[in-house]
Amino acid sequence: FLRAFADYAVARPEELIKVPAHIPSEQALLEPLKCISTILRTAPPEFGDHVLVMGCGFMGLLVVAGLVGRGLASLIAVDLQAERLALAHDFGATHTLNSADPDFLEQVAEITHGHGTDVVFEVAGHPVAVELAAKTMRRGRGRYALAGWHGKPGTYTLRNWTTNGTIILSAHPAHSLDPMDDAQRAMDGLARGVFPMERLITHRFALQNIQSAFETMAGGTNGYIKGIITLG
């Protein structure tokens, strides 16, 4: 009754947010979008910053979209999949890089004029990505926002952080100081067209095929970014 797949849900009135009439119901995916609001407010970039987004899945692409228009010197999107990097470019990334390239760090150094990135948003959820992104940071003032979901233990080299004086911030949505404010900001952004949700819904499944939906989501294959279940 209180969880997913229930026919009805119970909520306090103060925890409800009105969806504007012009937003299609399949795009009103507010819970993931609320997380983006929390992430962006954890480490807001300054004018002229070089910002790197590590991981261009559903969450990472929305982070890219939310960073556009902030006067950044560069907005670097990083992933392993070319189709996701193409989406990141469409969403406003100034540079798209494949983290598997042997000269990845040299590419970042060239973009940032040798200074390194000022802000990193880690949305990949993989130890290798966490380590690699840490090596891109500017010495003495970089802010590193950990936002990816890490379901398994990982091993990390602390000197990548300590010798650079990196400020490590938890951007996990569970640490939101005002979840409803974050949610309202997310809805306002969606209403203004900040987040191109229609580009991110790559798969649709009928309710009777829900097992296939779970398998596709877990595998991340066939260009999957976000799927929805249709009831009609």
PDB file of N, CA and C in Angstrom, residues 122-177:
ATOM      1  N   GLU A 122      30.517  12.966  -9.660  1.00  0.00           N
ATOM      2  CA  GLU A 122      30.688  11.542  -9.941  1.00  0.00           C
ATOM      3  C   GLU A 122      29.328  10.879  -9.894  1.00  0.00           C
ATOM      4  N   VAL A 123      28.857  10.425 -11.059  1.00  0.00           N
ATOM      5  CA  VAL A 123      27.537   9.811 -11.155  1.00  0.00           C
ATOM      6  C   VAL A 123      27.642   8.437 -11.815  1.00  0.00           C
ATOM      7  N   ALA A 124      28.839   7.859 -11.785  1.00  0.00           N
ATOM      8  CA  ALA A 124      29.071   6.580 -12.454  1.00  0.00           C
ATOM      9  C   ALA A 124      28.837   5.387 -11.539  1.00  0.00           C
ATOM     10  N   GLY A 125      29.189   5.532 -10.265  1.00  0.00           N
ATOM     11  CA  GLY A 125      28.989   4.435  -9.330  1.00  0.00           C
ATOM     12  C   GLY A 125      29.961   3.290  -9.510  1.00  0.00           C
ATOM     13  N   HIS A 126      31.167   3.587  -9.978  1.00  0.00           N
ATOM     14  CA  HIS A 126      32.165   2.534 -10.189  1.00  0.00           C
ATOM     15  C   HIS A 126      33.509   3.002  -9.645  1.00  0.00           C
ATOM     16  N   PRO A 127      34.216   2.142  -8.891  1.00  0.00           N
ATOM     17  CA  PRO A 127      35.491   2.560  -8.290  1.00  0.00           C
ATOM     18  C   PRO A 127      36.501   3.101  -9.286  1.00  0.00           C
ATOM     19  N   VAL A 128      36.591   2.507 -10.469  1.00  0.00           N
ATOM     20  CA  VAL A 128      37.553   2.984 -11.469  1.00  0.00           C
ATOM     21  C   VAL A 128      37.226   4.410 -11.883  1.00  0.00           C
ATOM     22  N   ALA A 129      35.941   4.688 -12.064  1.00  0.00           N
ATOM     23  CA  ALA A 129      35.522   6.036 -12.446  1.00  0.00           C
ATOM     24  C   ALA A 129      35.795   7.036 -11.332  1.00  0.00           C
ATOM     25  N   VAL A 130      35.568   6.618 -10.102  1.00  0.00           N
ATOM     26  CA  VAL A 130      35.833   7.491  -8.954  1.00  0.00           C
ATOM     27  C   VAL A 130      37.302   7.886  -8.912  1.00  0.00           C
ATOM     28  N   GLU A 131      38.174   6.906  -9.078  1.00  0.00           N
ATOM     29  CA  GLU A 131      39.616   7.151  -9.042  1.00  0.00           C
ATOM     30  C   GLU A 131      40.061   8.045 -10.192  1.00  0.00           C
ATOM     31  N   LEU A 132      39.562   7.755 -11.383  1.00  0.00           N
ATOM     32  CA  LEU A 132      39.991   8.504 -12.563  1.00  0.00           C
ATOM     33  C   LEU A 132      39.563   9.962 -12.470  1.00  0.00           C
ATOM     34  N   ALA A 133      38.337  10.195 -12.048  1.00  0.00           N
ATOM     35  CA  ALA A 133      37.850  11.569 -11.939  1.00  0.00           C
ATOM     36  C   ALA A 133      38.650  12.362 -10.916  1.00  0.00           C
ATOM     37  N   ALA A 134      39.090  11.698  -9.841  1.00  0.00           N
ATOM     38  CA  ALA A 134      39.873  12.385  -8.810  1.00  0.00           C
ATOM     39  C   ALA A 134      41.186  12.912  -9.369  1.00  0.00           C
ATOM     40  N   LYS A 135      41.730  12.229 -10.356  1.00  0.00           N
ATOM     41  CA  LYS A 135      43.007  12.637 -10.939  1.00  0.00           C
ATOM     42  C   LYS A 135      42.882  13.862 -11.843  1.00  0.00           C
ATOM     43  N   THR A 136      41.659  14.267 -12.150  1.00  0.00           N
ATOM     44  CA  THR A 136      41.470  15.432 -13.028  1.00  0.00           C
ATOM     45  C   THR A 136      41.421  16.745 -12.263  1.00  0.00           C
ATOM     46  N   MET A 137      41.441  16.716 -10.940  1.00  0.00           N
ATOM     47  CA  MET A 137      41.065  17.887 -10.160  1.00  0.00           C
ATOM     48  C   MET A 137      42.189  18.902  -9.987  1.00  0.00           C
ATOM     49  N   ARG A 138      41.776  20.148  -9.929  1.00  0.00           N
ATOM     50  CA  ARG A 138      42.690  21.257  -9.648  1.00  0.00           C
ATOM     51  C   ARG A 138      43.247  21.124  -8.234  1.00  0.00           C
ATOM     52  N   ARG A 139      44.496  21.464  -8.073  1.00  0.00           N
ATOM     53  CA  ARG A 139      45.113  21.380  -6.752  1.00  0.00           C
ATOM     54  C   ARG A 139      44.632  22.515  -5.848  1.00  0.00           C
ATOM     55  N   GLY A 140      44.267  22.151  -4.629  1.00  0.00           N
ATOM     56  CA  GLY A 140      44.011  23.148  -3.607  1.00  0.00           C
ATOM     57  C   GLY A 140      42.618  23.712  -3.513  1.00  0.00           C
ATOM     58  N   ARG A 141      41.772  23.481  -4.535  1.00  0.00           N
ATOM     59  CA  ARG A 141      40.452  24.104  -4.442  1.00  0.00           C
ATOM     60  C   ARG A 141      39.345  23.276  -5.085  1.00  0.00           C
ATOM     61  N   GLY A 142      39.672  22.090  -5.567  1.00  0.00           N
ATOM     62  CA  GLY A 142      38.666  21.287  -6.249  1.00  0.00           C
ATOM     63  C   GLY A 142      37.611  20.737  -5.306  1.00  0.00           C
ATOM     64  N   ARG A 143      36.392  20.661  -5.804  1.00  0.00           N
ATOM     65  CA  ARG A 143      35.286  20.073  -5.047  1.00  0.00           C
ATOM     66  C   ARG A 143      34.790  18.835  -5.790  1.00  0.00           C
ATOM     67  N   TYR A 144      34.698  17.742  -5.065  1.00  0.00           N
ATOM     68  CA  TYR A 144      34.340  16.453  -5.647  1.00  0.00           C
ATOM     69  C   TYR A 144      33.031  15.987  -5.017  1.00  0.00           C
ATOM     70  N   ALA A 145      31.967  15.949  -5.812  1.00  0.00           N
ATOM     71  CA  ALA A 145      30.651  15.553  -5.320  1.00  0.00           C
ATOM     72  C   ALA A 145      30.389  14.098  -5.682  1.00  0.00           C
ATOM     73  N   LEU A 146      30.340  13.248  -4.673  1.00  0.00           N
ATOM     74  CA  LEU A 146      30.060  11.824  -4.870  1.00  0.00           C
ATOM     75  C   LEU A 146      28.557  11.613  -4.904  1.00  0.00           C
ATOM     76  N   ALA A 147      28.037  11.264  -6.084  1.00  0.00           N
ATOM     77  CA  ALA A 147      26.597  11.103  -6.230  1.00  0.00           C
ATOM     78  C   ALA A 147      26.203   9.737  -6.772  1.00  0.00           C
ATOM     79  N   GLY A 148      27.176   8.948  -7.239  1.00  0.00           N
ATOM     80  CA  GLY A 148      26.858   7.641  -7.802  1.00  0.00           C
ATOM     81  C   GLY A 148      26.448   6.637  -6.735  1.00  0.00           C
ATOM     82  N   TRP A 149      25.718   5.624  -7.188  1.00  0.00           N
ATOM     83  CA  TRP A 149      25.305   4.560  -6.280  1.00  0.00           C
ATOM     84  C   TRP A 149      26.384   3.487  -6.256  1.00  0.00           C
ATOM     85  N   HIS A 150      26.954   3.241  -5.085  1.00  0.00           N
ATOM     86  CA  HIS A 150      28.034   2.269  -4.940  1.00  0.00           C
ATOM     87  C   HIS A 150      27.530   1.096  -4.107  1.00  0.00           C
ATOM     88  N   GLY A 151      27.092   0.055  -4.798  1.00  0.00           N
ATOM     89  CA  GLY A 151      26.523  -1.091  -4.111  1.00  0.00           C
ATOM     90  C   GLY A 151      27.542  -2.082  -3.593  1.00  0.00           C
ATOM     91  N   LYS A 152      28.784  -1.966  -4.070  1.00  0.00           N
ATOM     92  CA  LYS A 152      29.825  -2.905  -3.651  1.00  0.00           C
ATOM     93  C   LYS A 152      31.016  -2.146  -3.089  1.00  0.00           C
ATOM     94  N   PRO A 153      31.787  -2.780  -2.195  1.00  0.00           N
ATOM     95  CA  PRO A 153      32.989  -2.123  -1.657  1.00  0.00           C
ATOM     96  C   PRO A 153      33.999  -1.842  -2.762  1.00  0.00           C
ATOM     97  N   GLY A 154      34.770  -0.791  -2.576  1.00  0.00           N
ATOM     98  CA  GLY A 154      35.804  -0.444  -3.537  1.00  0.00           C
ATOM     99  C   GLY A 154      37.088  -0.050  -2.826  1.00  0.00           C
ATOM    100  N   THR A 155      38.190  -0.083  -3.554  1.00  0.00           N
ATOM    101  CA  THR A 155      39.492   0.309  -3.019  1.00  0.00           C
ATOM    102  C   THR A 155      39.927   1.598  -3.692  1.00  0.00           C
ATOM    103  N   TYR A 156      40.362   2.571  -2.886  1.00  0.00           N
ATOM    104  CA  TYR A 156      40.690   3.890  -3.417  1.00  0.00           C
ATOM    105  C   TYR A 156      42.055   4.346  -2.907  1.00  0.00           C
ATOM    106  N   THR A 157      42.733   5.126  -3.721  1.00  0.00           N
ATOM    107  CA  THR A 157      44.048   5.656  -3.377  1.00  0.00           C
ATOM    108  C   THR A 157      43.872   7.036  -2.763  1.00  0.00           C
ATOM    109  N   LEU A 158      44.051   7.143  -1.471  1.00  0.00           N
ATOM    110  CA  LEU A 158      43.748   8.393  -0.777  1.00  0.00           C
ATOM    111  C   LEU A 158      44.631   9.551  -1.223  1.00  0.00           C
ATOM    112  N   ARG A 159      45.839   9.269  -1.683  1.00  0.00           N
ATOM    113  CA  ARG A 159      46.714  10.378  -2.061  1.00  0.00           C
ATOM    114  C   ARG A 159      46.170  11.146  -3.271  1.00  0.00           C
ATOM    115  N   ASN A 160      45.296  10.504  -4.061  1.00  0.00           N
ATOM    116  CA  ASN A 160      44.666  11.229  -5.164  1.00  0.00           C
ATOM    117  C   ASN A 160      43.799  12.371  -4.640  1.00  0.00           C
ATOM    118  N   TRP A 161      43.381  12.255  -3.401  1.00  0.00           N
ATOM    119  CA  TRP A 161      42.521  13.269  -2.799  1.00  0.00           C
ATOM    120  C   TRP A 161      43.321  14.186  -1.868  1.00  0.00           C
ATOM    121  N   THR A 162      44.121  13.568  -0.992  1.00  0.00           N
ATOM    122  CA  THR A 162      44.766  14.357   0.058  1.00  0.00           C
ATOM    123  C   THR A 162      45.839  15.289  -0.478  1.00  0.00           C
ATOM    124  N   THR A 163      46.650  14.831  -1.414  1.00  0.00           N
ATOM    125  CA  THR A 163      47.729  15.685  -1.923  1.00  0.00           C
ATOM    126  C   THR A 163      47.202  16.839  -2.757  1.00  0.00           C
ATOM    127  N   ASN A 164      45.992  16.701  -3.267  1.00  0.00           N
ATOM    128  CA  ASN A 164      45.392  17.781  -4.053  1.00  0.00           C
ATOM    129  C   ASN A 164      44.584  18.748  -3.195  1.00  0.00           C
ATOM    130  N   GLY A 165      44.346  18.383  -1.947  1.00  0.00           N
ATOM    131  CA  GLY A 165      43.508  19.227  -1.107  1.00  0.00           C
ATOM    132  C   GLY A 165      42.061  19.241  -1.557  1.00  0.00           C
ATOM    133  N   THR A 166      41.623  18.148  -2.154  1.00  0.00           N
ATOM    134  CA  THR A 166      40.263  18.071  -2.685  1.00  0.00           C
ATOM    135  C   THR A 166      39.224  18.068  -1.564  1.00  0.00           C
ATOM    136  N   ILE A 167      38.174  18.836  -1.751  1.00  0.00           N
ATOM    137  CA  ILE A 167      37.043  18.842  -0.829  1.00  0.00           C
ATOM    138  C   ILE A 167      36.052  17.791  -1.314  1.00  0.00           C
ATOM    139  N   ILE A 168      35.819  16.766  -0.498  1.00  0.00           N
ATOM    140  CA  ILE A 168      34.932  15.670  -0.882  1.00  0.00           C
ATOM    141  C   ILE A 168      33.557  15.911  -0.263  1.00  0.00           C
ATOM    142  N   LEU A 169      32.538  15.890  -1.101  1.00  0.00           N
ATOM    143  CA  LEU A 169      31.178  16.171  -0.663  1.00  0.00           C
ATOM    144  C   LEU A 169      30.269  14.994  -0.991  1.00  0.00           C
ATOM    145  N   SER A 170      29.423  14.624  -0.056  1.00  0.00           N
ATOM    146  CA  SER A 170      28.420  13.602  -0.336  1.00  0.00           C
ATOM    147  C   SER A 170      27.213  14.269  -0.965  1.00  0.00           C
ATOM    148  N   ALA A 171      26.958  13.909  -2.221  1.00  0.00           N
ATOM    149  CA  ALA A 171      25.799  14.464  -2.924  1.00  0.00           C
ATOM    150  C   ALA A 171      24.668  13.454  -2.989  1.00  0.00           C
ATOM    151  N   HIS A 172      24.732  12.435  -2.136  1.00  0.00           N
ATOM    152  CA  HIS A 172      23.671  11.436  -2.143  1.00  0.00           C
ATOM    153  C   HIS A 172      22.357  12.091  -1.725  1.00  0.00           C
ATOM    154  N   PRO A 173      21.285  11.826  -2.462  1.00  0.00           N
ATOM    155  CA  PRO A 173      19.999  12.476  -2.166  1.00  0.00           C
ATOM    156  C   PRO A 173      19.495  12.255  -0.753  1.00  0.00           C
ATOM    157  N   ALA A 174      19.947  11.190  -0.090  1.00  0.00           N
ATOM    158  CA  ALA A 174      19.502  10.932   1.281  1.00  0.00           C
ATOM    159  C   ALA A 174      19.954  12.025   2.237  1.00  0.00           C
ATOM    160  N   HIS A 175      20.951  12.818   1.825  1.00  0.00           N
ATOM    161  CA  HIS A 175      21.481  13.867   2.693  1.00  0.00           C
ATOM    162  C   HIS A 175      20.850  15.233   2.418  1.00  0.00           C
ATOM    163  N   SER A 176      19.787  15.259   1.637  1.00  0.00           N
ATOM    164  CA  SER A 176      19.105  16.518   1.366  1.00  0.00           C
ATOM    165  C   SER A 176      18.583  17.130   2.665  1.00  0.00           C
ATOM    166  N   LEU A 177      18.900  18.397   2.893  1.00  0.00           N
ATOM    167  CA  LEU A 177      18.439  19.080   4.101  1.00  0.00           C
ATOM    168  C   LEU A 177      16.973  19.479   3.999  1.00  0.00           C
TER     169      LEU A 177
END
